[in-house]
Coordinates of C-alpha atoms in Angstrom, one line a residue:
Chain A
M1 CA -7.9 2.1 -1.8
K2 CA -11.5 1.3 -1.1
L3 CA -11.3 -1.1 1.9
V4 CA -13.9 -2.5 4.2
E5 CA -13.3 -4.2 7.5
L6 CA -15.6 -7.1 8.4
I7 CA -15.6 -8.4 12.0
P8 CA -18.2 -11.2 12.1
N9 CA -18.9 -12.8 15.4
F10 CA -19.8 -16.5 15.2
S11 CA -21.5 -18.5 18.0
D12 CA -18.9 -21.2 18.3
G13 CA -15.7 -20.9 20.2
R14 CA -15.0 -24.5 20.8
N15 CA -14.8 -26.3 17.4
G16 CA -11.6 -25.4 15.6
K17 CA -12.9 -27.0 12.4
I18 CA -15.5 -24.3 12.0
I19 CA -13.0 -21.5 12.4
N20 CA -10.8 -23.3 9.9
L21 CA -13.6 -23.4 7.3
L22 CA -14.3 -19.7 7.8
S23 CA -10.6 -18.8 7.6
N24 CA -10.1 -20.8 4.4
C25 CA -13.1 -19.0 2.9
V26 CA -11.4 -15.7 3.6
K27 CA -8.1 -16.9 2.1
S28 CA -9.9 -18.0 -1.1
F29 CA -10.5 -14.3 -1.8
P30 CA -7.3 -12.8 -3.3
D31 CA -8.2 -9.2 -2.3
A32 CA -9.1 -10.1 1.3
K33 CA -6.7 -10.4 4.2
L34 CA -7.5 -12.4 7.4
L35 CA -6.0 -10.2 10.1
D36 CA -7.1 -12.0 13.2
T37 CA -9.1 -14.9 14.5
E38 CA -10.0 -15.4 18.2
M39 CA -11.9 -18.2 19.8
D40 CA -13.4 -17.9 23.3
Y41 CA -14.3 -21.1 24.9
N42 CA -16.4 -19.7 27.8
H43 CA -18.3 -17.3 25.6
N44 CA -18.5 -20.1 22.9
R45 CA -17.9 -17.4 20.4
S46 CA -15.3 -16.6 17.7
V47 CA -14.5 -13.3 16.1
I48 CA -12.6 -13.0 12.9
T49 CA -11.2 -9.8 11.5
V50 CA -10.9 -9.3 7.7
V51 CA -10.0 -6.4 5.5
C52 CA -11.0 -6.7 1.9
T53 CA -11.6 -4.4 -1.1
I54 CA -15.1 -3.0 -1.5
D55 CA -15.7 -5.3 -4.6
S56 CA -15.6 -8.5 -2.6
V57 CA -17.4 -7.5 0.6
V58 CA -20.9 -8.8 -0.3
E59 CA -19.8 -12.2 -1.6
L60 CA -17.3 -12.8 1.2
A61 CA -19.8 -11.8 3.9
F62 CA -22.5 -14.0 2.4
N63 CA -20.2 -17.0 2.1
L64 CA -19.1 -16.7 5.8
I65 CA -22.7 -16.5 7.0
K66 CA -23.5 -19.5 4.8
I67 CA -20.7 -21.6 6.3
A68 CA -21.7 -20.7 9.8
A69 CA -25.3 -21.5 9.1
E70 CA -24.3 -25.0 7.8
N71 CA -22.0 -25.8 10.7
I72 CA -23.4 -24.2 13.9
D73 CA -26.6 -25.5 15.4
M74 CA -28.3 -22.8 17.5
D75 CA -30.8 -25.3 18.8
I76 CA -28.1 -26.7 21.1
Q77 CA -25.5 -23.9 21.3
K78 CA -24.8 -22.6 24.8
G79 CA -22.3 -20.0 26.0
L80 CA -21.8 -17.0 28.2
H81 CA -22.2 -14.4 25.5
P82 CA -25.6 -13.2 24.4
R83 CA -26.4 -14.4 20.9
F84 CA -29.1 -14.5 18.2
G85 CA -27.6 -16.8 15.6
A86 CA -24.8 -18.8 14.1
T87 CA -23.4 -15.6 12.6
D88 CA -24.5 -13.5 15.5
I89 CA -23.4 -10.1 14.1
M90 CA -21.7 -9.0 10.9
P91 CA -20.4 -5.5 11.3
L92 CA -18.9 -3.6 8.3
V93 CA -16.5 -0.7 8.9
P94 CA -15.3 1.7 6.2
L95 CA -11.5 2.0 6.0
E96 CA -9.3 4.3 3.9
D97 CA -11.3 5.6 0.9
T98 CA -14.6 3.9 1.6
T99 CA -17.4 6.0 2.9
M100 CA -20.0 5.1 5.6
D101 CA -22.8 5.4 3.0
E102 CA -21.1 2.8 0.8
C103 CA -20.9 0.5 3.8
I104 CA -24.5 1.0 4.6
K105 CA -25.5 0.1 1.0
L106 CA -23.3 -3.0 1.0
S107 CA -24.7 -4.2 4.4
R108 CA -28.2 -4.0 2.9
E109 CA -27.2 -6.0 -0.1
I110 CA -25.8 -8.7 2.3
G111 CA -28.9 -8.6 4.4
M112 CA -31.1 -9.1 1.4
M113 CA -29.1 -12.0 0.1
V114 CA -28.9 -13.7 3.5
G115 CA -32.7 -13.3 4.0
N116 CA -33.7 -14.4 0.5
E117 CA -31.2 -17.1 -0.2
L118 CA -30.4 -18.6 3.2
K119 CA -33.8 -17.9 4.7
I120 CA -32.3 -16.4 7.8
P121 CA -34.1 -13.5 9.5
V122 CA -31.9 -10.4 9.4
F123 CA -32.0 -7.4 11.6
M124 CA -30.1 -4.3 10.4
Y125 CA -28.3 -2.4 13.2
E126 CA -26.0 0.6 13.8
R127 CA -25.8 2.9 10.9
S128 CA -27.8 0.5 8.7
A129 CA -30.7 0.4 11.1
T130 CA -34.1 1.0 9.5
V131 CA -35.7 2.2 12.7
P132 CA -33.9 4.2 15.5
E133 CA -34.5 1.5 18.1
R134 CA -32.4 -0.9 16.2
K135 CA -29.3 1.4 16.1
N136 CA -28.0 0.0 19.4
L137 CA -27.3 -3.7 19.5
E138 CA -28.4 -3.9 23.1
N139 CA -31.9 -2.9 22.2
I140 CA -32.0 -5.8 19.8
R141 CA -30.4 -8.6 21.7
N142 CA -29.0 -8.6 25.2
K143 CA -28.4 -10.9 28.2
S144 CA -32.2 -11.2 28.9
F145 CA -33.3 -11.2 25.3
Q146 CA -31.5 -13.8 23.2
I147 CA -32.5 -16.4 20.5
E148 CA -34.7 -18.2 23.0
E149 CA -36.8 -15.1 23.6
L150 CA -36.7 -14.1 20.0
R151 CA -38.3 -17.4 18.8
S152 CA -41.7 -16.7 20.3
V153 CA -42.0 -13.1 19.2
I154 CA -40.3 -12.9 15.9
G155 CA -42.5 -11.3 13.3
T156 CA -44.4 -9.3 15.8
G157 CA -44.1 -5.6 16.9
K158 CA -40.5 -4.6 17.0
Y159 CA -39.2 -8.0 16.0
I160 CA -40.2 -7.9 12.3
P161 CA -36.9 -8.7 10.5
D162 CA -35.6 -6.4 7.9
Y163 CA -35.0 -9.3 5.5
G164 CA -35.8 -13.0 5.5
P165 CA -38.6 -15.0 7.0
S166 CA -40.1 -14.5 10.5
V167 CA -39.0 -18.0 11.4
I168 CA -36.0 -19.1 13.5
G169 CA -34.2 -22.1 12.2
K170 CA -31.0 -23.8 13.3
A171 CA -28.9 -20.9 12.1
G172 CA -30.9 -18.4 14.3
S173 CA -31.0 -14.8 13.3
T174 CA -28.2 -12.5 12.1
I175 CA -27.6 -8.9 12.9
I176 CA -25.9 -6.9 10.1
G177 CA -24.8 -3.3 9.8
A178 CA -22.3 -0.7 9.0
R179 CA -20.6 1.0 12.0
E180 CA -17.7 3.2 13.0
L181 CA -14.5 1.6 13.9
L182 CA -14.7 0.1 17.4
I183 CA -12.1 -1.3 19.8
A184 CA -13.1 -4.4 21.8
Y185 CA -11.1 -4.3 25.0
N186 CA -11.1 -6.5 28.1
I187 CA -9.5 -5.8 31.5
Y188 CA -9.1 -8.6 34.1
L189 CA -9.2 -7.9 37.8
N190 CA -7.9 -10.2 40.6
T191 CA -11.2 -10.6 42.4
D192 CA -14.0 -13.1 42.3
D193 CA -16.5 -10.5 43.4
I194 CA -18.7 -9.8 40.4
K195 CA -20.4 -7.0 42.4
I196 CA -17.2 -5.0 42.3
G197 CA -16.8 -5.8 38.6
R198 CA -20.3 -4.5 38.0
K199 CA -19.6 -1.3 39.9
I200 CA -16.4 -0.7 37.9
A201 CA -18.1 -1.5 34.6
S202 CA -20.9 0.9 35.5
A203 CA -18.4 3.7 36.5
I204 CA -16.9 3.8 33.1
R205 CA -19.8 3.3 30.7
A206 CA -21.7 6.0 28.9
K207 CA -25.1 4.6 30.0
D208 CA -24.4 5.2 33.7
G209 CA -22.6 8.5 33.3
G210 CA -19.1 7.3 32.5
F211 CA -17.1 7.9 29.3
A212 CA -19.4 8.9 26.4
Y213 CA -18.0 6.3 24.0
V214 CA -17.6 3.3 26.3
K215 CA -20.0 0.3 26.6
S216 CA -19.0 -2.2 29.3
L217 CA -20.1 -5.3 31.1
A218 CA -18.6 -7.3 33.9
F219 CA -18.2 -11.1 33.7
K220 CA -17.1 -13.6 36.2
I221 CA -14.6 -16.0 34.5
P222 CA -15.7 -19.5 35.5
G223 CA -13.2 -21.6 37.4
K224 CA -11.0 -18.6 38.0
N225 CA -11.1 -16.0 40.7
V226 CA -11.1 -13.3 38.1
V227 CA -13.6 -10.8 36.9
Q228 CA -13.5 -9.4 33.4
I229 CA -14.5 -5.9 32.4
S230 CA -15.5 -6.3 28.8
M231 CA -15.6 -3.0 26.8
N232 CA -16.4 -1.6 23.4
I233 CA -14.8 1.7 22.7
V234 CA -16.7 3.3 19.9
N235 CA -14.6 6.4 19.6
Y236 CA -11.0 6.0 20.7
R237 CA -10.1 9.5 19.7
K238 CA -12.5 11.0 22.3
N239 CA -12.0 8.2 24.8
P240 CA -8.4 7.1 24.5
L241 CA -7.3 3.6 25.7
Y242 CA -4.8 4.8 28.3
R243 CA -7.5 6.9 30.0
I244 CA -9.9 4.0 30.3
F245 CA -7.1 1.7 31.5
E246 CA -6.0 4.3 34.2
T247 CA -9.6 4.8 35.3
V248 CA -10.3 1.1 35.7
K249 CA -6.9 0.8 37.6
S250 CA -7.9 3.6 39.9
E251 CA -11.4 2.3 40.5
A252 CA -10.0 -1.2 41.2
A253 CA -7.5 0.2 43.7
G254 CA -10.4 1.8 45.6
Y255 CA -11.6 -1.8 46.3
G256 CA -8.2 -3.0 47.2
I257 CA -7.9 -5.0 44.0
S258 CA -5.8 -4.6 40.9
I259 CA -5.5 -5.3 37.1
I260 CA -4.0 -8.6 36.2
K261 CA -3.9 -8.0 32.4
S262 CA -5.8 -6.5 29.6
E263 CA -6.5 -7.8 26.1
F264 CA -7.7 -6.6 22.7
I265 CA -10.2 -8.6 20.7
G266 CA -9.4 -8.1 17.1
M267 CA -7.3 -5.3 15.9
V268 CA -6.3 -1.9 17.3
P269 CA -5.7 1.0 14.9
Q270 CA -2.2 2.2 14.8
E271 CA -3.4 5.7 15.7
A272 CA -5.0 4.4 18.9
M273 CA -1.7 2.6 19.8
A274 CA 0.3 5.7 19.1
Q275 CA -2.0 7.8 21.2
S276 CA -1.4 5.7 24.4
F277 CA 2.3 5.2 23.6
N278 CA 2.7 9.0 23.4
H279 CA 0.8 9.5 26.6
Y280 CA 3.0 7.2 28.6
L281 CA 6.3 8.2 27.0
M282 CA 5.3 11.9 26.9
S283 CA 6.4 11.7 23.2
N284 CA 5.5 12.8 19.8
I285 CA 5.0 9.9 17.4
E286 CA 2.7 10.8 14.6
N287 CA 0.4 8.3 13.1
T288 CA 1.1 8.7 9.4
G289 CA -0.8 5.6 8.7
I290 CA 1.3 4.9 5.7
L291 CA 3.9 2.7 7.1
V292 CA 4.4 -0.9 7.8
Y293 CA 7.7 -0.8 9.6
R294 CA 8.7 -4.3 10.5
Q295 CA 12.3 -5.1 11.5
S296 CA 14.0 -8.0 9.7
K297 CA 13.9 -11.1 11.8
I298 CA 17.4 -12.1 10.7
Chain B
M1 CA 8.5 -8.2 1.1
K2 CA 12.2 -7.5 0.8
L3 CA 12.6 -4.0 2.0
V4 CA 15.6 -1.9 2.9
E5 CA 15.7 1.4 4.8
L6 CA 18.2 4.1 3.8
I7 CA 19.0 6.9 6.1
P8 CA 21.6 9.0 4.2
N9 CA 23.1 12.1 6.0
F10 CA 24.0 14.9 3.7
S11 CA 26.3 17.8 4.6
D12 CA 23.8 20.6 3.8
G13 CA 21.0 21.8 6.1
R14 CA 20.5 25.2 4.7
N15 CA 19.7 25.0 1.0
G16 CA 16.2 23.8 0.5
K17 CA 16.9 23.2 -3.2
I18 CA 19.2 20.4 -2.5
I19 CA 16.8 18.6 -0.2
N20 CA 14.2 19.1 -2.9
L21 CA 16.4 17.5 -5.6
L22 CA 17.1 14.5 -3.3
S23 CA 13.4 14.1 -2.4
N24 CA 12.4 14.2 -6.0
C25 CA 14.9 11.6 -6.8
V26 CA 13.4 9.3 -4.2
K27 CA 9.9 10.0 -5.5
S28 CA 10.9 9.1 -9.0
F29 CA 11.3 5.5 -7.9
P30 CA 7.9 3.9 -7.8
D31 CA 9.0 1.2 -5.2
A32 CA 10.6 3.7 -2.8
K33 CA 8.8 5.7 -0.1
L34 CA 10.2 8.9 1.4
L35 CA 9.3 8.7 5.1
D36 CA 11.0 11.7 6.6
T37 CA 13.3 14.6 5.8
E38 CA 15.0 16.7 8.5
M39 CA 17.2 19.7 7.9
D40 CA 19.4 21.1 10.7
Y41 CA 20.7 24.6 10.1
N42 CA 23.3 24.7 12.9
H43 CA 24.6 21.3 12.1
N44 CA 24.3 22.2 8.4
R45 CA 23.2 18.7 7.8
S46 CA 20.1 16.9 6.4
V47 CA 18.8 13.4 7.1
I48 CA 16.3 11.6 4.9
T49 CA 14.6 8.4 5.6
V50 CA 13.6 6.1 2.8
V51 CA 12.2 2.6 2.5
C52 CA 12.5 0.8 -0.8
T53 CA 12.4 -2.6 -2.2
I54 CA 15.7 -4.5 -2.4
D55 CA 15.8 -4.2 -6.2
S56 CA 16.1 -0.4 -6.2
V57 CA 18.5 0.1 -3.3
V58 CA 21.7 0.3 -5.3
E59 CA 20.4 2.6 -8.0
L60 CA 18.6 4.9 -5.6
A61 CA 21.6 5.2 -3.2
F62 CA 23.9 5.8 -6.1
N63 CA 21.7 8.5 -7.5
L64 CA 21.4 10.3 -4.2
I65 CA 25.1 10.3 -3.7
K66 CA 25.6 11.6 -7.2
I67 CA 23.1 14.5 -6.6
A68 CA 24.8 15.4 -3.3
A69 CA 28.2 15.3 -5.0
E70 CA 27.0 17.7 -7.8
N71 CA 25.4 20.2 -5.4
I72 CA 27.4 20.3 -2.2
D73 CA 30.9 21.8 -2.2
M74 CA 32.9 20.4 0.7
D75 CA 35.7 22.9 0.0
I76 CA 33.5 25.6 1.5
Q77 CA 31.0 23.7 3.6
K78 CA 31.0 24.4 7.4
G79 CA 28.7 23.3 10.2
L80 CA 28.6 22.0 13.8
H81 CA 28.4 18.3 12.9
P82 CA 31.5 16.3 12.0
R83 CA 31.6 15.3 8.3
F84 CA 33.7 13.6 5.7
G85 CA 31.7 14.4 2.5
A86 CA 28.6 15.7 0.6
T87 CA 26.9 12.4 1.4
D88 CA 28.5 11.9 4.8
I89 CA 27.0 8.5 5.7
M90 CA 24.8 6.1 3.8
P91 CA 23.5 3.5 6.3
L92 CA 21.4 0.5 5.0
V93 CA 19.0 -1.3 7.4
P94 CA 17.4 -4.6 6.5
L95 CA 13.6 -4.6 7.0
E96 CA 11.0 -7.3 6.7
D97 CA 12.3 -10.2 4.6
T98 CA 15.7 -8.7 3.8
T99 CA 18.7 -10.2 5.7
M100 CA 21.7 -8.4 7.1
D101 CA 23.9 -10.3 4.6
E102 CA 21.9 -9.0 1.7
C103 CA 22.3 -5.5 3.0
I104 CA 26.1 -5.9 3.4
K105 CA 26.3 -7.1 -0.2
L106 CA 24.2 -4.2 -1.5
S107 CA 26.3 -1.7 0.5
R108 CA 29.5 -3.0 -1.2
E109 CA 27.9 -2.7 -4.6
I110 CA 27.0 0.9 -3.9
G111 CA 30.5 1.5 -2.5
M112 CA 32.1 0.1 -5.7
M113 CA 29.9 2.1 -8.0
V114 CA 30.5 5.3 -6.1
G115 CA 34.2 4.8 -6.0
N116 CA 34.5 3.8 -9.7
E117 CA 32.0 6.0 -11.4
L118 CA 31.9 9.1 -9.2
K119 CA 35.6 8.9 -8.1
I120 CA 34.7 9.5 -4.5
P121 CA 36.7 7.6 -1.8
V122 CA 34.4 5.3 0.1
F123 CA 34.9 3.8 3.6
M124 CA 32.7 0.9 4.6
Y125 CA 31.5 0.9 8.2
E126 CA 29.3 -1.0 10.7
R127 CA 28.4 -4.5 9.5
S128 CA 30.1 -3.8 6.1
A129 CA 33.4 -2.8 7.6
T130 CA 36.4 -4.6 6.0
V131 CA 38.6 -4.1 9.1
P132 CA 37.3 -4.2 12.7
E133 CA 38.5 -0.6 13.4
R134 CA 36.1 0.7 10.9
K135 CA 33.0 -0.9 12.5
N136 CA 32.4 2.1 14.7
L137 CA 31.8 5.5 12.9
E138 CA 33.6 7.4 15.7
N139 CA 36.8 5.5 14.9
I140 CA 36.6 6.7 11.3
R141 CA 35.5 10.4 11.6
N142 CA 34.8 12.4 14.7
K143 CA 34.9 16.0 16.0
S144 CA 38.7 16.0 15.8
F145 CA 39.1 14.0 12.6
Q146 CA 37.0 15.4 9.7
I147 CA 37.5 16.0 6.0
E148 CA 40.2 18.6 6.7
E149 CA 42.3 16.0 8.5
L150 CA 41.5 13.3 6.1
R151 CA 42.9 15.2 3.1
S152 CA 46.5 14.9 4.1
V153 CA 46.5 11.3 5.2
I154 CA 44.1 9.6 2.8
G155 CA 45.7 6.6 1.1
T156 CA 48.1 6.0 4.0
G157 CA 47.8 3.5 6.9
K158 CA 44.3 3.2 8.2
Y159 CA 43.0 5.7 5.7
I160 CA 43.2 3.6 2.5
P161 CA 39.6 3.8 1.2
D162 CA 37.7 0.6 0.5
Y163 CA 36.7 1.9 -3.0
G164 CA 37.6 4.8 -5.2
P165 CA 40.7 7.0 -5.4
S166 CA 42.8 8.2 -2.5
V167 CA 42.0 11.8 -3.5
I168 CA 39.5 14.1 -1.9
G169 CA 37.6 16.3 -4.3
K170 CA 34.7 18.7 -3.8
A171 CA 32.4 15.8 -2.8
G172 CA 34.7 14.7 0.0
S173 CA 34.5 11.1 1.1
T174 CA 31.5 8.9 1.8
I175 CA 31.0 6.3 4.6
I176 CA 28.6 3.4 3.6
G177 CA 27.5 0.4 5.5
A178 CA 24.7 -2.0 6.6
R179 CA 23.6 -1.7 10.2
E180 CA 20.9 -2.8 12.6
L181 CA 17.8 -0.7 13.1
L182 CA 18.4 2.1 15.5
I183 CA 16.0 4.4 17.4
A184 CA 17.1 8.0 18.1
Y185 CA 15.4 9.1 21.2
N186 CA 15.6 12.3 23.3
I187 CA 14.3 12.9 26.8
Y188 CA 14.0 16.5 28.2
L189 CA 14.4 17.2 31.9
N190 CA 13.3 20.3 33.8
T191 CA 16.7 21.3 35.1
D192 CA 19.5 23.6 33.9
D193 CA 22.1 21.5 35.7
I194 CA 24.1 19.8 33.0
K195 CA 25.9 17.8 35.7
I196 CA 22.7 16.0 36.7
G197 CA 22.1 15.4 33.0
R198 CA 25.5 13.9 32.6
K199 CA 25.0 11.6 35.6
I200 CA 21.7 10.3 34.2
A201 CA 23.1 9.9 30.7
S202 CA 26.0 7.9 32.3
A203 CA 23.6 5.8 34.4
I204 CA 21.8 4.4 31.4
R205 CA 24.5 4.0 28.8
A206 CA 26.3 0.7 28.0
K207 CA 29.8 2.3 28.2
D208 CA 29.3 3.1 31.9
G209 CA 27.5 0.0 32.9
G210 CA 24.0 0.9 32.0
F211 CA 21.8 -0.7 29.3
A212 CA 23.8 -2.8 26.9
Y213 CA 22.3 -1.3 23.7
V214 CA 22.0 2.4 24.8
K215 CA 24.4 5.2 23.8
S216 CA 23.7 8.5 25.5
L217 CA 24.9 12.1 25.9
A218 CA 23.6 15.0 27.9
F219 CA 23.2 18.5 26.3
K220 CA 22.2 21.8 27.8
I221 CA 19.6 23.4 25.5
P222 CA 20.8 26.9 24.8
G223 CA 18.5 29.7 26.1
K224 CA 16.2 27.2 28.0
N225 CA 16.5 25.8 31.5
V226 CA 16.3 22.3 30.1
V227 CA 18.7 19.4 29.7
Q228 CA 18.4 16.9 26.9
I229 CA 19.3 13.3 27.3
S230 CA 20.1 12.3 23.7
M231 CA 20.1 8.5 23.0
N232 CA 20.6 5.9 20.4
I233 CA 19.0 2.6 21.1
V234 CA 20.6 0.0 18.9
N235 CA 18.5 -2.9 20.0
Y236 CA 15.0 -2.0 21.2
R237 CA 14.0 -5.7 21.7
K238 CA 16.6 -6.1 24.4
N239 CA 16.3 -2.5 25.7
P240 CA 12.7 -1.5 25.3
L241 CA 11.7 2.1 25.2
Y242 CA 9.5 2.0 28.2
R243 CA 12.3 0.6 30.4
I244 CA 14.7 3.4 29.3
F245 CA 12.0 6.0 29.9
E246 CA 11.1 4.6 33.3
T247 CA 14.7 4.5 34.3
V248 CA 15.4 8.1 33.3
K249 CA 12.2 9.1 35.1
S250 CA 13.3 7.3 38.3
E251 CA 16.9 8.7 38.1
A252 CA 15.5 12.2 37.6
A253 CA 13.1 11.9 40.6
G254 CA 16.2 11.0 42.7
Y255 CA 17.5 14.5 41.9
G256 CA 14.1 16.1 42.6
I257 CA 13.5 16.8 38.9
S258 CA 11.2 15.3 36.3
I259 CA 10.7 14.6 32.6
I260 CA 9.1 17.4 30.6
K261 CA 8.7 15.4 27.3
S262 CA 10.4 13.0 25.0
E263 CA 10.8 12.9 21.3
F264 CA 11.8 10.5 18.5
I265 CA 14.1 11.6 15.7
G266 CA 13.0 9.8 12.5
M267 CA 10.9 6.7 12.6
V268 CA 10.0 4.2 15.3
P269 CA 9.2 0.6 14.3
Q270 CA 5.7 -0.5 15.0
E271 CA 7.0 -3.4 17.0
A272 CA 8.8 -1.1 19.4
M273 CA 5.7 1.0 19.8
A274 CA 3.6 -2.2 20.5
Q275 CA 6.1 -3.3 23.1
S276 CA 5.7 -0.2 25.2
F277 CA 2.0 0.0 24.6
N278 CA 1.6 -3.5 25.9
H279 CA 3.8 -2.8 28.9
Y280 CA 1.7 0.1 30.1
L281 CA -1.7 -1.4 29.2
M282 CA -0.7 -4.9 30.4
S283 CA -2.0 -6.0 27.1
N284 CA -1.3 -8.4 24.2
I285 CA -1.1 -6.6 20.9
E286 CA 1.0 -8.6 18.5
N287 CA 3.0 -6.8 15.9
T288 CA 1.8 -8.5 12.8
G289 CA 3.4 -5.9 10.6
I290 CA 1.0 -6.6 7.8
L291 CA -1.5 -3.9 8.3
V292 CA -2.0 -0.3 7.4
Y293 CA -5.0 0.4 9.5
R294 CA -6.2 3.8 8.6
Q295 CA -9.6 4.9 9.7
S296 CA -11.8 6.3 7.0
K297 CA -11.9 10.1 7.2
I298 CA -15.6 10.1 6.1

């Protein structure tokens, strides 16, 4: 079946009503399935995970972006996480029989509709990027370049949007694009020393010589003596979860601290789970990918 | 969805044509999925794993038993594994929205049809047992009480079948029943000392004071300096896989030996996998059971 995964990130993690509106929108599509919703208060950000058939992708994504634009006011929004707009990013991931090229095409259709009809400036990223510098999200928006910085330079030099006006309204700007499947993974450490967190985040990330498919940042969790290593794993086959976990564990031990817990934001492919399961149990489970094998509750 | 798992055991592990007929029978049901087939030459036994919707269970199970009856001659069949008939056992496991009571009812329908139409004596076991002594398979047939012994006593005392005639034909007798989901799990140790294997198997099994839902035996693997701890885990929620693995690992270390590998026979429920995955990664994956999450190959 031709399926696409959408993992939009919205710049509100505090108002349950907004998440509710977005969820209901997904549920109104018979061929879409809402897999997961996560709200993060400190980041003031929500992530929803949807799988839908290729035919509904454009309409569904557009409707979600519209709802976020109508309900999130970027003029007053604040939070830990870097952001450009109400719908901050809208990634499309090809699943099953869908190809990357199809996802790129769909992402452009969404971008054009959002730019033309909602008058939101749109930047295409990842595999849908129109210029190489926009491939990587961090080159578009990051901790030191967010909506505030974008306002004054949009429409100039590298900040000419792919679609929509060069004007930032209450909905901000939206980043859209097709990308490979990605695992969002956080590990929490029992330290309040962000410097240690930064060293560990640096040790594991590609940019600083770590694992080739890991991006990572360290965050201090406000009000708690805890540091979060926040990661994106863009190729779990090459950089398996257990290996990243064990490396962080070992690095942390070197500073006399340890892991409290870890968490996945959104979904984890069954194959990635089987990979780590097999590592720890020295076992042989194959990921057939065909089976939902749920034991009866009764 | 109301699903049932069937894991019939047939008394032939040498004739590929028979497994083929059985597999094709499963494939002819649009709402059934053949998950696994395993043939064992020495045991002269095959096990197939099928998931199907509740509506097809009776017809599918009956057809499989009929095919086995027509193609396996118990008058001449020989093998290592204890057996009563062509279809030796036909366990039904409730999955997803199916209840145990529904499976018990279905198993009785199958038993009645097999008895009446195929004239095969049927004994109901596990949760479908009509008398407590027939709950446990080992009380019905075992290494010292097989089809040969059954012939002379069938129809008398505890060997009055639940359905069908008290006469053993070429198809032998069939044991049918609903049971809980079970995980078949083997751990291999780098020792040729079966005595150590037996001590470890004893340490973990319910019978000797170990885990309440673990049955285990130790085997020396012929021609290799390896001992196998062979287990059935009848409640993985109460006795999770990682805990059993870690206990065997620790026991083995006490004898100066270690685990080489482990293996699952047949299927592992996603929930059991998630449970161990979460343990090792200190994480939070929920088993939603709704998702086939297969990455695009392209």
